[in-house]
Amino acid sequence: MNDTNDARTMVTEAADDAAQILDQRYRPYSGPRRGLAGAMRAVVGSSFRFTLGFGRPARHKFLPWLAVVIALVPAIVFVGIATVIDVDMISEQILPDYHQYYGLIQAALFFYCGIVVPEILVADRRNGMLPLYLSTPLRLWSYLVSKSVAVAVTLAVITIGPLLFLLIAYTVEGSGPDGLGDWLIVLVRILGSGIAIAATITAASLAISSLTDRRAFAVIGVVLLLLGSNLVTSVLVETAELDARVYAFNLGEIGAALKDRIYGVGPPPPLGAGEGSPGQRLSELSTIFVVAVNAAWVAAGAAVVWWRYRRIEGS
């Protein structure tokens, strides 16, 4: 009988040791309350990490980082050449100047926008996260601003990152701008151009992405907008010889025109291009027109996104 009681006691003690309290019922949140600003920072940070694949399986990292590598490789090659050859590669026009580098990363930028950016908005609507976001201190406008900032920051990795690398590497190597004043001017131009290009393409990409809940459709729409606008306007201006202002509907070229105005140079014609090339036709556009068109793209994209999400919120 004692053996039986001892066995029961041992079983009871073992059960007590393994016992866990799984339900502590609802308790008030006692952590810091950061309000709207904290919520917006959290959305920007999480969206940035989500876009670049941080904390996600390797397959989600491949495409965004491939675009970053494509944009950065030419800069690494140029710096390597400048290090080996003891000549000012930019002033001797052996290597492209800072403003000419954007032509080398346009394909990477369009690829990034088409493949990666649609997921930032589409995913929240598809997996039901949007209502949860709006149940926090976030409101619709702050949610959309946070998402737009996240996209613009990720695009700036491509539009600004390689140019900053070039500037710093050229400066260390001895081929950079002469004097602190010139160096700061180039820095401001790099930042201004990168932000301007990122803002225009961000607005257009998010507008297309807001119109569908299917990622594949959003990808197709963004690609068609970026590449289709380039092809159609080029045919109309160069072949049909319409007014150069038709380039207002070309996201790539109108952004490049604004970049050239910021650098204070004329758009360089493509190699072997003659009369009527895109570079020469873009030079016909006034700076006021170029700035206004880029601002209009940003405003139109923002208006489409706001209109679409107001409808979603009211449904």
Short mmCIF file of C-alpha atoms in Angstrom, two decimals:
data_model
loop_
_atom_site.label_atom_id
_atom_site.label_comp_id
_atom_site.label_asym_id
_atom_site.label_seq_id
_atom_site.Cartn_x
_atom_site.Cartn_y
_atom_site.Cartn_z
CA MET A 1 0.00 0.00 0.00
CA ASN A 2 2.85 2.33 0.83
CA ASP A 3 4.45 1.55 -2.52
CA THR A 4 1.23 2.55 -4.27
CA ASN A 5 1.03 5.85 -2.41
CA ASP A 6 4.69 6.58 -3.13
CA ALA A 7 4.14 5.95 -6.85
CA ARG A 8 1.12 8.28 -6.86
CA THR A 9 3.14 10.95 -5.09
CA MET A 10 5.96 10.71 -7.64
CA VAL A 11 3.50 10.98 -10.56
CA THR A 12 1.86 14.02 -8.96
CA GLU A 13 5.21 15.74 -8.37
CA ALA A 14 6.31 15.04 -11.99
CA ALA A 15 3.03 16.47 -13.29
CA ASP A 16 3.51 19.58 -11.13
CA ASP A 17 7.02 20.06 -12.48
CA ALA A 18 5.77 19.86 -16.09
CA ALA A 19 2.74 22.06 -15.52
CA GLN A 20 2.65 25.45 -17.32
CA ILE A 21 0.23 28.35 -17.07
CA LEU A 22 -0.95 28.87 -20.65
CA ASP A 23 -3.71 31.42 -20.07
CA GLN A 24 -3.13 34.49 -17.96
CA ARG A 25 -6.24 36.19 -19.30
CA TYR A 26 -6.23 39.73 -20.66
CA ARG A 27 -3.78 42.15 -19.13
CA PRO A 28 -3.36 45.85 -19.91
CA TYR A 29 -0.37 46.84 -22.07
CA SER A 30 2.28 48.39 -19.85
CA GLY A 31 4.98 49.13 -22.44
CA PRO A 32 5.82 52.51 -24.01
CA ARG A 33 3.14 54.16 -26.12
CA ARG A 34 4.76 55.89 -29.10
CA GLY A 35 1.56 57.08 -30.76
CA LEU A 36 1.13 57.86 -34.43
CA ALA A 37 4.78 58.68 -35.10
CA GLY A 38 5.90 55.38 -33.60
CA ALA A 39 3.31 53.44 -35.59
CA MET A 40 4.44 55.10 -38.84
CA ARG A 41 8.08 54.35 -38.10
CA ALA A 42 7.18 50.73 -37.43
CA VAL A 43 5.32 50.42 -40.75
CA VAL A 44 8.17 52.04 -42.68
CA GLY A 45 10.73 49.77 -41.04
CA SER A 46 8.74 46.56 -41.45
CA SER A 47 7.87 47.37 -45.08
CA PHE A 48 11.51 48.15 -45.86
CA ARG A 49 12.64 44.84 -44.37
CA PHE A 50 9.80 42.99 -46.08
CA THR A 51 10.69 44.45 -49.48
CA LEU A 52 14.37 43.51 -49.26
CA GLY A 53 13.52 40.06 -47.89
CA PHE A 54 14.92 40.43 -44.37
CA GLY A 55 13.47 37.76 -42.12
CA ARG A 56 11.94 35.94 -45.10
CA PRO A 57 13.01 32.79 -46.99
CA ALA A 58 15.88 33.08 -49.47
CA ARG A 59 13.56 33.09 -52.48
CA HIS A 60 12.16 36.44 -51.36
CA LYS A 61 15.64 37.96 -51.10
CA PHE A 62 16.85 36.95 -54.56
CA LEU A 63 15.02 39.38 -56.85
CA PRO A 64 15.35 42.61 -54.82
CA TRP A 65 19.04 42.04 -54.11
CA LEU A 66 19.63 41.05 -57.73
CA ALA A 67 18.37 44.50 -58.74
CA VAL A 68 20.65 46.14 -56.17
CA VAL A 69 23.65 44.18 -57.44
CA ILE A 70 22.86 45.06 -61.06
CA ALA A 71 22.77 48.75 -60.11
CA LEU A 72 25.98 48.57 -58.07
CA VAL A 73 28.22 46.46 -60.34
CA PRO A 74 29.02 49.24 -62.86
CA ALA A 75 30.09 51.54 -60.01
CA ILE A 76 32.42 48.86 -58.63
CA VAL A 77 33.93 48.31 -62.09
CA PHE A 78 34.45 52.05 -62.64
CA VAL A 79 36.16 52.46 -59.29
CA GLY A 80 38.41 49.50 -60.06
CA ILE A 81 39.41 51.05 -63.39
CA ALA A 82 40.04 54.44 -61.79
CA THR A 83 42.25 52.80 -59.17
CA VAL A 84 44.40 50.94 -61.72
CA ILE A 85 44.82 53.82 -64.21
CA ASP A 86 46.40 56.97 -62.77
CA VAL A 87 44.25 59.43 -64.73
CA ASP A 88 41.26 61.58 -63.83
CA MET A 89 38.80 59.24 -65.52
CA ILE A 90 35.84 61.65 -65.39
CA SER A 91 37.52 64.83 -66.61
CA GLU A 92 39.17 62.85 -69.42
CA GLN A 93 35.72 61.43 -70.29
CA ILE A 94 36.99 57.87 -70.03
CA LEU A 95 34.32 57.02 -67.46
CA PRO A 96 30.78 58.45 -67.30
CA ASP A 97 30.06 61.41 -65.07
CA TYR A 98 27.70 61.09 -62.11
CA HIS A 99 24.61 62.18 -64.02
CA GLN A 100 25.33 59.72 -66.84
CA TYR A 101 25.32 56.77 -64.45
CA TYR A 102 21.51 56.84 -64.20
CA GLY A 103 21.26 55.50 -67.73
CA LEU A 104 23.09 52.38 -66.56
CA ILE A 105 20.73 51.65 -63.67
CA GLN A 106 17.39 52.40 -65.33
CA ALA A 107 16.87 48.74 -66.24
CA ALA A 108 17.58 47.69 -62.64
CA LEU A 109 15.21 50.37 -61.36
CA PHE A 110 12.36 49.30 -63.65
CA PHE A 111 13.00 45.65 -62.80
CA TYR A 112 12.88 46.41 -59.09
CA CYS A 113 9.65 48.42 -59.38
CA GLY A 114 7.92 45.82 -61.51
CA ILE A 115 8.82 42.77 -59.47
CA VAL A 116 9.10 43.99 -55.88
CA VAL A 117 7.13 47.20 -55.26
CA PRO A 118 3.61 45.81 -55.94
CA GLU A 119 4.00 43.40 -53.04
CA ILE A 120 4.17 46.26 -50.51
CA LEU A 121 0.55 47.27 -50.99
CA VAL A 122 -0.99 44.13 -52.45
CA ALA A 123 0.17 41.83 -49.63
CA ASP A 124 -1.64 43.79 -46.90
CA ARG A 125 -4.93 43.67 -48.78
CA ARG A 126 -4.57 40.03 -49.76
CA ASN A 127 -3.72 38.68 -46.30
CA GLY A 128 -6.14 40.90 -44.38
CA MET A 129 -3.51 43.01 -42.61
CA LEU A 130 -4.96 46.36 -43.72
CA PRO A 131 -7.85 46.37 -41.16
CA LEU A 132 -5.39 45.45 -38.42
CA TYR A 133 -3.11 48.34 -39.35
CA LEU A 134 -6.06 50.73 -39.28
CA SER A 135 -7.08 49.47 -35.82
CA THR A 136 -3.86 51.00 -34.42
CA PRO A 137 -3.17 54.75 -34.10
CA LEU A 138 -2.62 54.69 -37.88
CA ARG A 139 -5.23 56.29 -40.08
CA LEU A 140 -5.62 55.76 -43.79
CA TRP A 141 -3.49 58.76 -44.75
CA SER A 142 -0.69 57.87 -42.32
CA TYR A 143 -0.70 54.24 -43.46
CA LEU A 144 -0.35 55.28 -47.11
CA VAL A 145 2.34 57.86 -46.31
CA SER A 146 4.29 55.20 -44.40
CA LYS A 147 4.06 52.73 -47.26
CA SER A 148 5.08 55.39 -49.80
CA VAL A 149 8.09 56.38 -47.70
CA ALA A 150 9.11 52.72 -47.43
CA VAL A 151 8.97 52.30 -51.22
CA ALA A 152 10.86 55.55 -51.83
CA VAL A 153 13.57 54.55 -49.35
CA THR A 154 14.03 51.16 -50.98
CA LEU A 155 14.17 52.77 -54.43
CA ALA A 156 16.75 55.22 -53.10
CA VAL A 157 18.99 52.22 -52.43
CA ILE A 158 19.24 51.97 -56.22
CA THR A 159 18.97 55.62 -57.28
CA ILE A 160 21.30 57.04 -54.61
CA GLY A 161 23.39 54.17 -53.23
CA PRO A 162 25.62 53.49 -56.27
CA LEU A 163 26.22 57.22 -56.84
CA LEU A 164 27.24 57.77 -53.22
CA PHE A 165 29.61 54.84 -53.53
CA LEU A 166 31.10 56.39 -56.67
CA LEU A 167 31.50 59.80 -55.03
CA ILE A 168 33.21 58.43 -51.93
CA ALA A 169 35.41 56.00 -53.86
CA TYR A 170 36.45 58.61 -56.44
CA THR A 171 37.23 61.03 -53.61
CA VAL A 172 39.42 58.50 -51.80
CA GLU A 173 41.12 57.56 -55.06
CA GLY A 174 41.77 61.22 -55.97
CA SER A 175 39.38 61.61 -58.91
CA GLY A 176 36.57 63.24 -56.94
CA PRO A 177 35.38 66.87 -57.02
CA ASP A 178 37.95 69.58 -56.27
CA GLY A 179 37.42 71.18 -52.87
CA LEU A 180 34.76 70.82 -50.22
CA GLY A 181 32.35 73.17 -51.96
CA ASP A 182 32.31 71.21 -55.23
CA TRP A 183 32.08 67.96 -53.28
CA LEU A 184 28.99 69.16 -51.41
CA ILE A 185 27.39 70.37 -54.65
CA VAL A 186 27.80 66.92 -56.22
CA LEU A 187 26.43 65.31 -53.05
CA VAL A 188 23.33 67.52 -53.09
CA ARG A 189 22.78 66.76 -56.78
CA ILE A 190 23.08 63.02 -56.18
CA LEU A 191 20.56 63.17 -53.33
CA GLY A 192 18.19 65.51 -55.17
CA SER A 193 18.23 63.48 -58.39
CA GLY A 194 17.81 60.17 -56.60
CA ILE A 195 14.89 61.44 -54.52
CA ALA A 196 13.19 63.04 -57.54
CA ILE A 197 13.42 59.89 -59.66
CA ALA A 198 12.34 57.66 -56.78
CA ALA A 199 9.35 59.89 -55.96
CA THR A 200 8.00 59.87 -59.52
CA ILE A 201 8.34 56.13 -60.03
CA THR A 202 7.08 55.38 -56.51
CA ALA A 203 3.85 57.29 -57.10
CA ALA A 204 3.21 55.61 -60.45
CA SER A 205 4.04 52.10 -59.21
CA LEU A 206 1.87 52.40 -56.09
CA ALA A 207 -1.02 53.77 -58.14
CA ILE A 208 -1.00 50.71 -60.38
CA SER A 209 -0.55 48.37 -57.40
CA SER A 210 -3.54 49.88 -55.61
CA LEU A 211 -5.93 48.94 -58.42
CA THR A 212 -5.73 45.16 -58.01
CA ASP A 213 -5.50 42.55 -55.26
CA ARG A 214 -3.57 40.17 -57.51
CA ARG A 215 0.21 40.54 -57.35
CA ALA A 216 0.67 39.15 -60.87
CA PHE A 217 -1.71 41.75 -62.33
CA ALA A 218 0.05 44.52 -60.41
CA VAL A 219 3.44 43.39 -61.72
CA ILE A 220 2.17 43.32 -65.30
CA GLY A 221 0.57 46.75 -64.89
CA VAL A 222 3.74 48.36 -63.50
CA VAL A 223 5.94 46.82 -66.19
CA LEU A 224 3.55 47.91 -68.94
CA LEU A 225 3.43 51.45 -67.55
CA LEU A 226 7.21 51.81 -67.27
CA LEU A 227 8.25 50.08 -70.49
CA GLY A 228 5.12 50.82 -72.51
CA SER A 229 5.29 54.56 -71.88
CA ASN A 230 8.91 54.52 -73.03
CA LEU A 231 8.19 52.65 -76.25
CA VAL A 232 5.00 54.46 -77.26
CA THR A 233 6.26 58.00 -76.64
CA SER A 234 9.56 57.29 -78.37
CA VAL A 235 7.71 56.12 -81.49
CA LEU A 236 5.38 59.12 -81.43
CA VAL A 237 8.17 61.69 -80.98
CA GLU A 238 10.98 60.17 -83.04
CA THR A 239 9.03 58.41 -85.81
CA ALA A 240 5.79 60.36 -86.04
CA GLU A 241 7.70 63.58 -85.18
CA LEU A 242 5.13 64.82 -82.70
CA ASP A 243 5.91 67.56 -80.20
CA ALA A 244 8.62 66.70 -77.64
CA ARG A 245 6.11 67.40 -74.86
CA VAL A 246 4.70 63.93 -75.54
CA TYR A 247 7.67 62.75 -73.45
CA ALA A 248 5.66 63.97 -70.47
CA PHE A 249 4.01 60.53 -70.56
CA ASN A 250 7.37 58.72 -70.53
CA LEU A 251 8.27 58.01 -66.91
CA GLY A 252 11.85 57.08 -67.67
CA GLU A 253 12.70 59.99 -69.94
CA ILE A 254 10.89 62.71 -68.00
CA GLY A 255 12.63 61.59 -64.82
CA ALA A 256 15.96 61.62 -66.65
CA ALA A 257 15.22 65.12 -67.92
CA LEU A 258 14.65 66.34 -64.35
CA LYS A 259 17.88 64.68 -63.25
CA ASP A 260 19.80 66.52 -66.00
CA ARG A 261 18.29 69.84 -64.94
CA ILE A 262 19.41 69.21 -61.36
CA TYR A 263 22.95 68.52 -62.57
CA GLY A 264 22.81 71.57 -64.82
CA VAL A 265 23.66 69.66 -67.99
CA GLY A 266 21.86 68.78 -71.18
CA PRO A 267 20.68 65.21 -71.64
CA PRO A 268 23.45 63.22 -73.37
CA PRO A 269 22.34 61.64 -76.66
CA PRO A 270 22.78 57.88 -76.96
CA LEU A 271 25.94 56.60 -78.60
CA GLY A 272 25.71 57.07 -82.36
CA ALA A 273 22.44 59.01 -82.11
CA GLY A 274 21.80 61.71 -84.62
CA GLU A 275 19.28 64.43 -85.17
CA GLY A 276 15.96 63.81 -83.44
CA SER A 277 17.36 61.46 -80.79
CA PRO A 278 15.63 61.38 -77.37
CA GLY A 279 18.47 63.37 -75.81
CA GLN A 280 18.13 66.20 -78.28
CA ARG A 281 14.34 66.24 -78.23
CA LEU A 282 14.26 66.33 -74.42
CA SER A 283 16.48 69.40 -74.48
CA GLU A 284 13.60 71.23 -76.18
CA LEU A 285 11.55 71.01 -72.98
CA SER A 286 11.77 73.90 -70.55
CA THR A 287 12.89 73.29 -66.98
CA ILE A 288 9.56 74.57 -65.65
CA PHE A 289 7.71 72.06 -67.84
CA VAL A 290 9.94 69.18 -66.72
CA VAL A 291 9.52 70.00 -63.04
CA ALA A 292 5.76 70.46 -63.44
CA VAL A 293 5.33 67.13 -65.23
CA ASN A 294 7.26 65.21 -62.57
CA ALA A 295 5.20 66.90 -59.86
CA ALA A 296 2.04 66.01 -61.80
CA TRP A 297 3.03 62.34 -61.93
CA VAL A 298 3.52 62.32 -58.16
CA ALA A 299 0.21 64.11 -57.55
CA ALA A 300 -1.71 61.87 -59.97
CA GLY A 301 -0.26 58.71 -58.44
CA ALA A 302 -1.11 59.89 -54.93
CA ALA A 303 -4.64 60.79 -56.01
CA VAL A 304 -5.26 57.35 -57.53
CA VAL A 305 -3.98 55.57 -54.42
CA TRP A 306 -6.08 57.76 -52.12
CA TRP A 307 -9.22 57.31 -54.22
CA ARG A 308 -8.77 53.55 -54.34
CA TYR A 309 -8.18 53.15 -50.60
CA ARG A 310 -11.06 55.40 -49.66
CA ARG A 311 -13.28 53.03 -51.61
CA ILE A 312 -11.74 50.03 -49.85
CA GLU A 313 -12.19 51.68 -46.46
CA GLY A 314 -15.84 52.45 -47.18
CA SER A 315 -16.70 49.00 -48.52
#
